[in-house]
mmCIF file of C-alpha atoms and ligand atoms in Angstrom:
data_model
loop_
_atom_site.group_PDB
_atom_site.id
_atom_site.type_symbol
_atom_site.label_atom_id
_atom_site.label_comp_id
_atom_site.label_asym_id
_atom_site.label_seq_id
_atom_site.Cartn_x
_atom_site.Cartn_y
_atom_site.Cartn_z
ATOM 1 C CA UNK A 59 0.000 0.000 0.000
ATOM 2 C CA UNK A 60 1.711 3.079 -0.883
ATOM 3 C CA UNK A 61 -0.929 5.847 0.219
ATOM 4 C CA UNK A 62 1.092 7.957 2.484
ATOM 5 C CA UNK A 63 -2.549 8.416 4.643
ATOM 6 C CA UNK A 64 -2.503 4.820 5.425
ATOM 7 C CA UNK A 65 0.968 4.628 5.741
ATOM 8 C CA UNK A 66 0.254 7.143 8.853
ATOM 9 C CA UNK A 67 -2.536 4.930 9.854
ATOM 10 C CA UNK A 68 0.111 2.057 9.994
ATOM 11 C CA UNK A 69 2.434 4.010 12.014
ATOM 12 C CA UNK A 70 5.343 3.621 8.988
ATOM 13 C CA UNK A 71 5.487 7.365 8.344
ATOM 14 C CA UNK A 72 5.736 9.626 11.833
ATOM 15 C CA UNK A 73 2.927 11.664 12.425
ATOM 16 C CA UNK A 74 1.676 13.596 15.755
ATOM 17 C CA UNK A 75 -1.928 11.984 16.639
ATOM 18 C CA UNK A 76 -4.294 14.527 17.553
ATOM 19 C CA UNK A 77 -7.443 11.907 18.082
ATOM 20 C CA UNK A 78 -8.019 8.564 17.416
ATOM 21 C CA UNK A 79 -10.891 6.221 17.714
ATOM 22 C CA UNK A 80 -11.603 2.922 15.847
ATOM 23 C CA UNK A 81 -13.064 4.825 12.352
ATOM 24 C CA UNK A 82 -11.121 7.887 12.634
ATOM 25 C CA UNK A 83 -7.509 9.634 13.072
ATOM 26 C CA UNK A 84 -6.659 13.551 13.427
ATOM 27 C CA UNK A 85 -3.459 14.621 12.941
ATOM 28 C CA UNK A 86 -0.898 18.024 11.779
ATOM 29 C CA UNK A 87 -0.870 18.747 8.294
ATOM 30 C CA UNK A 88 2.963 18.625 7.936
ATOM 31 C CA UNK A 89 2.681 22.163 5.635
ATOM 32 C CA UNK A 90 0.464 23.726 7.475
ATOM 33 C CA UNK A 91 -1.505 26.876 5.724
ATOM 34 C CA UNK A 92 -2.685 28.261 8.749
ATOM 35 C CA UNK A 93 -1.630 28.677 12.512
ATOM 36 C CA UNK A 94 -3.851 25.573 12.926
ATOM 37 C CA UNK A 95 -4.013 23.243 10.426
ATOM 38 C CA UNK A 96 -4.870 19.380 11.089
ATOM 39 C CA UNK A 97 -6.222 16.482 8.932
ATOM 40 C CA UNK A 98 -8.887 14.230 9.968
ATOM 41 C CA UNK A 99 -8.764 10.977 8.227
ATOM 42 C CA UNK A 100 -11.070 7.731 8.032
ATOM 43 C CA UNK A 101 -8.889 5.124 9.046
ATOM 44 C CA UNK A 102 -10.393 2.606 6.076
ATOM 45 C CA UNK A 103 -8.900 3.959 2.695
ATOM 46 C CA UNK A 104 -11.922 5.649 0.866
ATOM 47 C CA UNK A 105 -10.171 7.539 -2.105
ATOM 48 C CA UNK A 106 -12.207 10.360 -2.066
ATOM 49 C CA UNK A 107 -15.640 11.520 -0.905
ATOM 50 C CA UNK A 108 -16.826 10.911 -4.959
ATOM 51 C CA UNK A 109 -16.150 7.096 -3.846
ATOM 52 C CA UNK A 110 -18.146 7.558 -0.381
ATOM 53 C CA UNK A 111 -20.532 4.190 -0.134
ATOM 54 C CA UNK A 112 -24.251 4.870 1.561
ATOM 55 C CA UNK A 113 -22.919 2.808 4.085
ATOM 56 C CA UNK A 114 -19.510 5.049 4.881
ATOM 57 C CA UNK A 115 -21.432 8.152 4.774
ATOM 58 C CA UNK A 116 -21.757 8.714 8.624
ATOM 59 C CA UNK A 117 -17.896 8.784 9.039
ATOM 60 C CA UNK A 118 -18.124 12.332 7.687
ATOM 61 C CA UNK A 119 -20.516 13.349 10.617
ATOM 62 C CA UNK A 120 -17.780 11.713 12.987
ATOM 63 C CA UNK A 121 -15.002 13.699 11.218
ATOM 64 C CA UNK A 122 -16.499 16.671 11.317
ATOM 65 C CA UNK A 123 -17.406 16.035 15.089
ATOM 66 C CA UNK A 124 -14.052 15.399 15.332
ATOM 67 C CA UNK A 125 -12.918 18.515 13.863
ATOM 68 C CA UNK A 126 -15.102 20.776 15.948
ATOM 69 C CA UNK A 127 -13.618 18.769 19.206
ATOM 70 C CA UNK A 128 -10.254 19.587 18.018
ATOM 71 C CA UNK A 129 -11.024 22.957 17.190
ATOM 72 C CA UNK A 130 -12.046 23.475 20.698
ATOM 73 C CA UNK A 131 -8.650 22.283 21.925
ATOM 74 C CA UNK A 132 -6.575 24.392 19.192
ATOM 75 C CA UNK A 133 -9.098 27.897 20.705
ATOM 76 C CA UNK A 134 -10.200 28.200 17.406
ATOM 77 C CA UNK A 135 -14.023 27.206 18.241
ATOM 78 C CA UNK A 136 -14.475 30.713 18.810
ATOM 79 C CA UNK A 137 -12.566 32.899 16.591
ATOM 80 C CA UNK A 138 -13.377 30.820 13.694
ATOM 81 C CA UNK A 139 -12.261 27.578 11.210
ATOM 82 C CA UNK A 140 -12.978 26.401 8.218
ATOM 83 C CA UNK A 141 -13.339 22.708 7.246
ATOM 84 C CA UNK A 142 -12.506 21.644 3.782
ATOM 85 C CA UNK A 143 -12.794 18.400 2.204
ATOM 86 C CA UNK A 144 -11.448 18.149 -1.729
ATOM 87 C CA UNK A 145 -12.108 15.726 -3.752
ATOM 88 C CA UNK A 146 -10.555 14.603 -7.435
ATOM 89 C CA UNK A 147 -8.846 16.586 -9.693
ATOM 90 C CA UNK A 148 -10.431 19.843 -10.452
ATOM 91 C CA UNK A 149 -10.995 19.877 -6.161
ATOM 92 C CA UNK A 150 -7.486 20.189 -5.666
ATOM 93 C CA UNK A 151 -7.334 16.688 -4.672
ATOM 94 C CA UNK A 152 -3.834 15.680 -3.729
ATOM 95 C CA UNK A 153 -3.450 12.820 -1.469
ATOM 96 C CA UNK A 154 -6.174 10.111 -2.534
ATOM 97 C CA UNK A 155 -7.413 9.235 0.650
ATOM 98 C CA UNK A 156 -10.125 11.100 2.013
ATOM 99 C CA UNK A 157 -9.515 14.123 4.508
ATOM 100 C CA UNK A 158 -10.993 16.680 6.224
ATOM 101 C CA UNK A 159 -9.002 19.832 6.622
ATOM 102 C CA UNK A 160 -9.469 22.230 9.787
ATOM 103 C CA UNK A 161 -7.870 25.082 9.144
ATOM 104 C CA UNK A 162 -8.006 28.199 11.716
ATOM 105 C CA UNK A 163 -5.961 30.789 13.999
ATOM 106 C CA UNK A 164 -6.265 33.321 11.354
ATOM 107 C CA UNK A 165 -8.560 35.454 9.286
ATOM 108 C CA UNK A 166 -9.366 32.969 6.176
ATOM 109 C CA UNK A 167 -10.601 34.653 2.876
ATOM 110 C CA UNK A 168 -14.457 34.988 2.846
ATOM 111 C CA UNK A 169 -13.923 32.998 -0.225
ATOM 112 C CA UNK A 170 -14.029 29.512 0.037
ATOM 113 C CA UNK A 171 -10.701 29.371 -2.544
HETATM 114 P P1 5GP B 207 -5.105 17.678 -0.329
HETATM 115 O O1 5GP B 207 -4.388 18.693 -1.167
HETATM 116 O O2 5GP B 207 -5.043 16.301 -0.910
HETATM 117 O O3 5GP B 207 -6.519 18.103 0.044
HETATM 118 O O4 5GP B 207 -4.346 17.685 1.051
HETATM 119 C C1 5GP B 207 -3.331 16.795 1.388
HETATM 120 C C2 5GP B 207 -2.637 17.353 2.604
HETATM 121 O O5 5GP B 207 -1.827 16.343 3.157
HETATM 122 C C3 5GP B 207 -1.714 18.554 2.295
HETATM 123 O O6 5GP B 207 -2.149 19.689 3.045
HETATM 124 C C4 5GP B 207 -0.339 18.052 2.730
HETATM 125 O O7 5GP B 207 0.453 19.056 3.345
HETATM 126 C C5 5GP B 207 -0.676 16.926 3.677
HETATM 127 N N1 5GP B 207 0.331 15.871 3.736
HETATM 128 C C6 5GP B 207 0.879 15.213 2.682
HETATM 129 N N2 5GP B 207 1.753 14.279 3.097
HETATM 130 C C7 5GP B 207 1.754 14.330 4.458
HETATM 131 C C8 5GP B 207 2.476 13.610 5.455
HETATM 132 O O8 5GP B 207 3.276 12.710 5.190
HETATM 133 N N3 5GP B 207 2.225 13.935 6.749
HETATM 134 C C9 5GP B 207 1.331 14.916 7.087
HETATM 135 N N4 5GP B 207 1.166 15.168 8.405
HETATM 136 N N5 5GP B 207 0.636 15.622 6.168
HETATM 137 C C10 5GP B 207 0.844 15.334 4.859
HETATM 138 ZN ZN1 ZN B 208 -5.143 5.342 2.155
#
């Protein structure tokens, strides 16, 4: 398997782990784009949220739970964050296993891009 997502699941490529239950794993974007800026991962490889089953579609409720958890930690709940998920190609896509961005501490564009 040489998805570097499930690679971190694996523990074969160092990562800091932010949260982790059975279905899901949060850690630091290694180049970050904002003060705070952490990846929340399904631990399953899904490619992308175009290849979400019926059946896998709650995991993006528990990510984004997740998210706003960890956003409470980083004391970004109340300033602000944004949560981006990309998927394929034209979305920016770069790492195919799906992810959840949470990106905060500073003023994002009002933009979403
Ligand atoms: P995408 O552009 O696919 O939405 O986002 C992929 C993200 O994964 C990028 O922000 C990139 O910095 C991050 N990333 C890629 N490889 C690694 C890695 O090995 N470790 C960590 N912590 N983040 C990674
Ligand atoms: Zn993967």
């Amino acid at each position: 398997m040489d998805c570097v997502f499930c690679q971190i699941v694996a523990g074969k490529i160092p990562s800091t782990t932010l949260y982790q239950d059975e279905e899901v794993l949060a850690f630091w974007d290694i180049n970050p784009m904002a003060p705070t800026h952490i990846l929340i991962i399904p631990k399953k490889h899904i490619p992308s949220l175009a290849n979400i089953t019926d059946d896998e579609s709650p995991l993006i409720g528990r990510m984004a739970k997740v998210a706003n958890r960890l956003a409470k930690e980083a004391g970004v709940s109340e300033s602000g964050y944004r949560l981006v998920v990309s998927s394929g190609e034209d979305g920016g896509q770069v790492v195919p296993h799906l992810h959840m961005h949470l990106l905060g501490g500073r003023k994002l564009s009002a933009r979403p891009c």
